[in-house]
JSON list of C-alpha atoms in Angstrom, two decimals:
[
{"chain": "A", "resi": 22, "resn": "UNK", "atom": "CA", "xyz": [-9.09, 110.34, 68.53]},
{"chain": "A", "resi": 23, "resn": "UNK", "atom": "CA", "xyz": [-6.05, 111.76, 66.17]},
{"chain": "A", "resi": 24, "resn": "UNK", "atom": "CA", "xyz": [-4.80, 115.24, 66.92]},
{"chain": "A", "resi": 25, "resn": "UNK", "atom": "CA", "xyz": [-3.49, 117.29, 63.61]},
{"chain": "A", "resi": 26, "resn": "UNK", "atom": "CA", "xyz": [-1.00, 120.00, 64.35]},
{"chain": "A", "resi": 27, "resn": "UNK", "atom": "CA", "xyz": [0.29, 121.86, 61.38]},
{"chain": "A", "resi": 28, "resn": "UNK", "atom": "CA", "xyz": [3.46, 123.83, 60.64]},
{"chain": "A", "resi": 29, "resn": "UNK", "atom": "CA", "xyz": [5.23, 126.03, 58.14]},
{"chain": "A", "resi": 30, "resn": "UNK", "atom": "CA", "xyz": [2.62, 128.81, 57.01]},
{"chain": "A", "resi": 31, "resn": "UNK", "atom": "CA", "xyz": [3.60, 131.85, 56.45]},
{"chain": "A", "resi": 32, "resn": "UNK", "atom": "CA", "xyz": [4.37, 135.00, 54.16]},
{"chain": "A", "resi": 33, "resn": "UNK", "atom": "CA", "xyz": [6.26, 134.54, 51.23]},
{"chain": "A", "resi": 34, "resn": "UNK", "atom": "CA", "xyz": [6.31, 136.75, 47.57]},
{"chain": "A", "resi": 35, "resn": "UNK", "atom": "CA", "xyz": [5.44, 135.13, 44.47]},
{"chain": "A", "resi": 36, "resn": "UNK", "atom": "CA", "xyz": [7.76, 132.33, 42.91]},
{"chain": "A", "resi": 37, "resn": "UNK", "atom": "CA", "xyz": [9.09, 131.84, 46.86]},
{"chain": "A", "resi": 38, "resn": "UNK", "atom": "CA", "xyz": [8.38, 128.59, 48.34]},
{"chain": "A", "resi": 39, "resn": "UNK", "atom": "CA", "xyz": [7.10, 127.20, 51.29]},
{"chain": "A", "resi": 40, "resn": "UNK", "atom": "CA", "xyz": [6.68, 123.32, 52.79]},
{"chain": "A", "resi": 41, "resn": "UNK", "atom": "CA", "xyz": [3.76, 122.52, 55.28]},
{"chain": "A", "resi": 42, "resn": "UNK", "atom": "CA", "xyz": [4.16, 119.92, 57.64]},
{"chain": "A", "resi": 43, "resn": "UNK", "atom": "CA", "xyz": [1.15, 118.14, 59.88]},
{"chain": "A", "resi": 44, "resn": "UNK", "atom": "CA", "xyz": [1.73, 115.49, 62.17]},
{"chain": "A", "resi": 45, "resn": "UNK", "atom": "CA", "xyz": [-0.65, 113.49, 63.50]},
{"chain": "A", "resi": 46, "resn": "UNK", "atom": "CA", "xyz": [-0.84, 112.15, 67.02]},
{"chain": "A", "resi": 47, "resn": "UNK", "atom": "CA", "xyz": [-3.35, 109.71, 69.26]},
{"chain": "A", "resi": 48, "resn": "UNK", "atom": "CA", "xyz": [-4.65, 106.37, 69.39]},
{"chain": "A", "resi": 49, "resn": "UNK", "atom": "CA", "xyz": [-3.71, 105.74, 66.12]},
{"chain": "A", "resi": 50, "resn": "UNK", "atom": "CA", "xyz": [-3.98, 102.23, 64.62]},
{"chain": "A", "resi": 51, "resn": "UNK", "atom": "CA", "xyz": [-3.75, 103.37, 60.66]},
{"chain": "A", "resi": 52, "resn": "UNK", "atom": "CA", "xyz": [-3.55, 106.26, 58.66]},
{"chain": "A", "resi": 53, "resn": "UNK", "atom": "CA", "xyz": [-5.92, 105.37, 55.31]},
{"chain": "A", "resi": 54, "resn": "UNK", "atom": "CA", "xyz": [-4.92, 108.71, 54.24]},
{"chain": "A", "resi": 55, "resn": "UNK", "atom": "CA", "xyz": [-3.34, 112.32, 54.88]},
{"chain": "A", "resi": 56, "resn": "UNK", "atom": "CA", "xyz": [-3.62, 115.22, 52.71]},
{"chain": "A", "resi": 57, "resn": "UNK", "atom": "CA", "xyz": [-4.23, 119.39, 52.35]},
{"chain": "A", "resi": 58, "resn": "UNK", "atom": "CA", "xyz": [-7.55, 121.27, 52.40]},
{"chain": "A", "resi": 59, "resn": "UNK", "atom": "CA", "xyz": [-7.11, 125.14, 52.10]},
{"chain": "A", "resi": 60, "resn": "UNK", "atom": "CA", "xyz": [-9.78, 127.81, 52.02]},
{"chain": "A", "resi": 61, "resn": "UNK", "atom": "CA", "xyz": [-9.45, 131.34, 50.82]},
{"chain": "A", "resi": 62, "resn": "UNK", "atom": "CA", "xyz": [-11.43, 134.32, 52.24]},
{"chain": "A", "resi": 63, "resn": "UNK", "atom": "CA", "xyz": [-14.70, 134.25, 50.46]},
{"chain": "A", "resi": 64, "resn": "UNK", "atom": "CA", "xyz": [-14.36, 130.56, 49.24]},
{"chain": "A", "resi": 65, "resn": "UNK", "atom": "CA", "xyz": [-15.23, 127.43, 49.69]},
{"chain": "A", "resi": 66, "resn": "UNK", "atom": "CA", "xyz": [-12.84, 125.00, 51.14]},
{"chain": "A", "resi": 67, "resn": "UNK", "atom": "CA", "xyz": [-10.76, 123.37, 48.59]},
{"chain": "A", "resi": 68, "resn": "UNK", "atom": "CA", "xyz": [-8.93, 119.72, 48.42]},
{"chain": "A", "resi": 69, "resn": "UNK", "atom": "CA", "xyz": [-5.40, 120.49, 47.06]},
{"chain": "A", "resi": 70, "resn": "UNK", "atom": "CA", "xyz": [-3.98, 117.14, 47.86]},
{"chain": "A", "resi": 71, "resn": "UNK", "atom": "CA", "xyz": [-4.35, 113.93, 49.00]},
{"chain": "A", "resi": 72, "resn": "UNK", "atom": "CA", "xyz": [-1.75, 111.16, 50.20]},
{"chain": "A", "resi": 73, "resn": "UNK", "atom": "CA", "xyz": [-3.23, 107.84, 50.23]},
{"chain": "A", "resi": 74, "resn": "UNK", "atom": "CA", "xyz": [-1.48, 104.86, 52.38]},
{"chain": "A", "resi": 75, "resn": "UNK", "atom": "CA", "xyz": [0.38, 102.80, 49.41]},
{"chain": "A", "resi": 76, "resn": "UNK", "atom": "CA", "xyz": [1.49, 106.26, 48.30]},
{"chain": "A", "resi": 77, "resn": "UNK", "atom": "CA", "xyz": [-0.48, 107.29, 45.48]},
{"chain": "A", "resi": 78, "resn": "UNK", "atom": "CA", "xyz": [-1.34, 110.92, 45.17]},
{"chain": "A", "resi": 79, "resn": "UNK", "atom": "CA", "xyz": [-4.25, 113.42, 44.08]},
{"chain": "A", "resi": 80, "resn": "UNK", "atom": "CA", "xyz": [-3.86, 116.91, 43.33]},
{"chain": "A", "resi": 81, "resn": "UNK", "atom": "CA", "xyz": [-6.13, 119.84, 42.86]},
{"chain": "A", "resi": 82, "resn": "UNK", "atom": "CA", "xyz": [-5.32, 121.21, 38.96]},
{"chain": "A", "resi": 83, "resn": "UNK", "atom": "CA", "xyz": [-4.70, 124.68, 40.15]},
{"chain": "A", "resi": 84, "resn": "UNK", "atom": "CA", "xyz": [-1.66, 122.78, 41.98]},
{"chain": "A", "resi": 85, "resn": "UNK", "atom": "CA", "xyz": [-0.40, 120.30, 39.57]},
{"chain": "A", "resi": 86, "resn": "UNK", "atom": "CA", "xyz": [3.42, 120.64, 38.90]},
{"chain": "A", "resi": 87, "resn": "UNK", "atom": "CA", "xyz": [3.94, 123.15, 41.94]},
{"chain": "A", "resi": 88, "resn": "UNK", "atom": "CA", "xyz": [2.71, 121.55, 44.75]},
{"chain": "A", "resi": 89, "resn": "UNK", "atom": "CA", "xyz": [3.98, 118.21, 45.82]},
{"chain": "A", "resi": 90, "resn": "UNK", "atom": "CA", "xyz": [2.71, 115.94, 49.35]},
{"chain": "A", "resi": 91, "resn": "UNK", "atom": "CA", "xyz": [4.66, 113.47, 50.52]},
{"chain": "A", "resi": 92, "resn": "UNK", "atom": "CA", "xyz": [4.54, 111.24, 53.86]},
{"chain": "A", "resi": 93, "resn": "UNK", "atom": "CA", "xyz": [6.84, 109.86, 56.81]},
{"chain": "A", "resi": 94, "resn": "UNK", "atom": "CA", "xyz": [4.43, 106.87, 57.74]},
{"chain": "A", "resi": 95, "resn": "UNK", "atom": "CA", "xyz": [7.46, 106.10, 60.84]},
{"chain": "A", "resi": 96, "resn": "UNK", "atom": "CA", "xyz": [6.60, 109.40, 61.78]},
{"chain": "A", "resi": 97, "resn": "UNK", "atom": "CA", "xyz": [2.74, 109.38, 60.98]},
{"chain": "A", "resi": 98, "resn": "UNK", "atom": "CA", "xyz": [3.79, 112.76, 58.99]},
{"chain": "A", "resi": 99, "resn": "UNK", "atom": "CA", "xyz": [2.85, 114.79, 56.13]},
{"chain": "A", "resi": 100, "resn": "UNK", "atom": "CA", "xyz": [4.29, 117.17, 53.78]},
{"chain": "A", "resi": 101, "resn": "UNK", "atom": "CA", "xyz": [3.32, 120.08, 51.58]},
{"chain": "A", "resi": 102, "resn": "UNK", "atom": "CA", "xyz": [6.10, 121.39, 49.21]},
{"chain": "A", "resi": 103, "resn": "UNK", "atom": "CA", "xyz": [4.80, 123.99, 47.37]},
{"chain": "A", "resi": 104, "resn": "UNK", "atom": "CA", "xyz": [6.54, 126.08, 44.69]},
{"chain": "A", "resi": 105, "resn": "UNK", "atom": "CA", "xyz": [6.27, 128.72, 42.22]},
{"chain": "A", "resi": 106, "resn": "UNK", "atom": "CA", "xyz": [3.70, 129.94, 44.65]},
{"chain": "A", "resi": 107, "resn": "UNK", "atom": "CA", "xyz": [1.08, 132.46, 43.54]},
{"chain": "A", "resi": 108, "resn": "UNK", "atom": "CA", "xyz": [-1.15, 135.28, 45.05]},
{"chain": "A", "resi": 109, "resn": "UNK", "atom": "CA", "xyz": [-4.25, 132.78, 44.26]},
{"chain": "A", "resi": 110, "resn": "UNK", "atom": "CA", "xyz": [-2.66, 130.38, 46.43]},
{"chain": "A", "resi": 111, "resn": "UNK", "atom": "CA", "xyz": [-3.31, 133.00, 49.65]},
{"chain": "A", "resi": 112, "resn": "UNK", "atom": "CA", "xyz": [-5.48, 130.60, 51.98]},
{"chain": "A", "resi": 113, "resn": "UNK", "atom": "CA", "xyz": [-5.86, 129.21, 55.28]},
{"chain": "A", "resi": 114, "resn": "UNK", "atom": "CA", "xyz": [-4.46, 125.68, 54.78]},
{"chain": "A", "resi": 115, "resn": "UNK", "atom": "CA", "xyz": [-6.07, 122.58, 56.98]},
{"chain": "A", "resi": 116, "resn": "UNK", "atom": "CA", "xyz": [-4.87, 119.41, 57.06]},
{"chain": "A", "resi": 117, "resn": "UNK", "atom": "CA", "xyz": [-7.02, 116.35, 57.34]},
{"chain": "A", "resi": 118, "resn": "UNK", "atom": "CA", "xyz": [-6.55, 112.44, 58.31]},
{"chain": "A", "resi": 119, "resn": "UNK", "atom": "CA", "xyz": [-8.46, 109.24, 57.51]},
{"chain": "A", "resi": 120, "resn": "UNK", "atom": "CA", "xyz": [-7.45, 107.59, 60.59]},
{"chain": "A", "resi": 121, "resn": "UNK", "atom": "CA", "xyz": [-8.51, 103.96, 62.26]},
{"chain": "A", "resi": 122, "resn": "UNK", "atom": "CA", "xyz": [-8.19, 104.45, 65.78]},
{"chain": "A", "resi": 123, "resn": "UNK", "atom": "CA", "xyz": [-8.02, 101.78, 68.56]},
{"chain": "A", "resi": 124, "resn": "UNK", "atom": "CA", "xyz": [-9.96, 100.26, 70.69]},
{"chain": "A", "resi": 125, "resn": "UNK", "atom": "CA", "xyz": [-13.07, 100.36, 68.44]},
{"chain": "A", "resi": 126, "resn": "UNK", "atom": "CA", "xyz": [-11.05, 100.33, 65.02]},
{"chain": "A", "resi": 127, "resn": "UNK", "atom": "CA", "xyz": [-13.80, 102.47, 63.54]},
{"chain": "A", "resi": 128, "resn": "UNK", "atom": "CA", "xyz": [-12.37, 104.93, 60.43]},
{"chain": "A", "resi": 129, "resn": "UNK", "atom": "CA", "xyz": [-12.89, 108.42, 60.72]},
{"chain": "A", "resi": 130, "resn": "UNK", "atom": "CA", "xyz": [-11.89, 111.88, 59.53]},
{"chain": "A", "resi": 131, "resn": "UNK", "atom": "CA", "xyz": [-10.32, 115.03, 61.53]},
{"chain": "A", "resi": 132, "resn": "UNK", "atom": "CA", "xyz": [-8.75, 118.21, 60.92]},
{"chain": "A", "resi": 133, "resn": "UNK", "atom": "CA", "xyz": [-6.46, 120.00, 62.00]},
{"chain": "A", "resi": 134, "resn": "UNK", "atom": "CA", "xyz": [-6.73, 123.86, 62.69]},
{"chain": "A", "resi": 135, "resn": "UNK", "atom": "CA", "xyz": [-4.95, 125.61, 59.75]},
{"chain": "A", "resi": 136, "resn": "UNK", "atom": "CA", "xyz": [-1.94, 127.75, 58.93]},
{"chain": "A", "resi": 137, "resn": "UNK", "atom": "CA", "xyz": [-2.13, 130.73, 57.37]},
{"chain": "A", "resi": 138, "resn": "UNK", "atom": "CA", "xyz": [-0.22, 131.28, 53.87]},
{"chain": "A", "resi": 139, "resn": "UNK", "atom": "CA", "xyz": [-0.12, 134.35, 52.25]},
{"chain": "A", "resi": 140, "resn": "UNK", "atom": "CA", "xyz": [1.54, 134.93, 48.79]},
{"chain": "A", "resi": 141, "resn": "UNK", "atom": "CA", "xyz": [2.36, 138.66, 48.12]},
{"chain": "A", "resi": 142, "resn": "UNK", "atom": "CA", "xyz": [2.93, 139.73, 44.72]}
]
């Protein structure tokens, strides 16, 4: 099993900026991959971004240029900067983990629980 625990929501006015963080905890043999979900009230839950082990990256368009993830694999960490933030971007954020565990080195996916970011304008 992996635990998620994220950090760094919160309320912050348009153009302000915020950074996420989710570390991830357990019988962790690898990481394939770390990255964002967020869903808004009334919406469907969204991929924003996506870390991938070897460090490439995937971003939602809405994001691109704004948002940026980034990883401390020591630390079995990620990162959401996000800037230039806008009222759209008002959405419970969930982080999520491709993650080999140990003993049976089978490749799942988990979540985390969310944090709440709200963008006033």
């Amino acid at each position: 099993q992996v635990q998620l625990v994220e950090s760094g929501g919160g309320l912050v006015q348009a153009g302000g900026s915020l950074r996420l963080s989710c570390a991830a905890s357990g019988r962790i043999f690898r990481l394939n991959a770390m990255g964002w979900h967020r869903q808004a009230p009334g919406k469907q839950r969204e991929l924003v971004a996506t870390l991938i082990s070897g460090g490439s990256t995937n971003y939602t368009d809405s994001v691109k240029g704004r948002f940026t993830i980034s990883g401390d694999n020591a630390k079995n960490t990620v990162y959401l900067q996000m800037n230039s933030l806008k009222p759209e971007d008002t959405a419970v954020y969930y982080c999520h983990a491709n993650g080999v565990t140990y003993p049976d080195y089978v490749a799942r996916y988990y979540w985390g629980r969310g944090t709440q970011v709200t963008v006033s304008s």
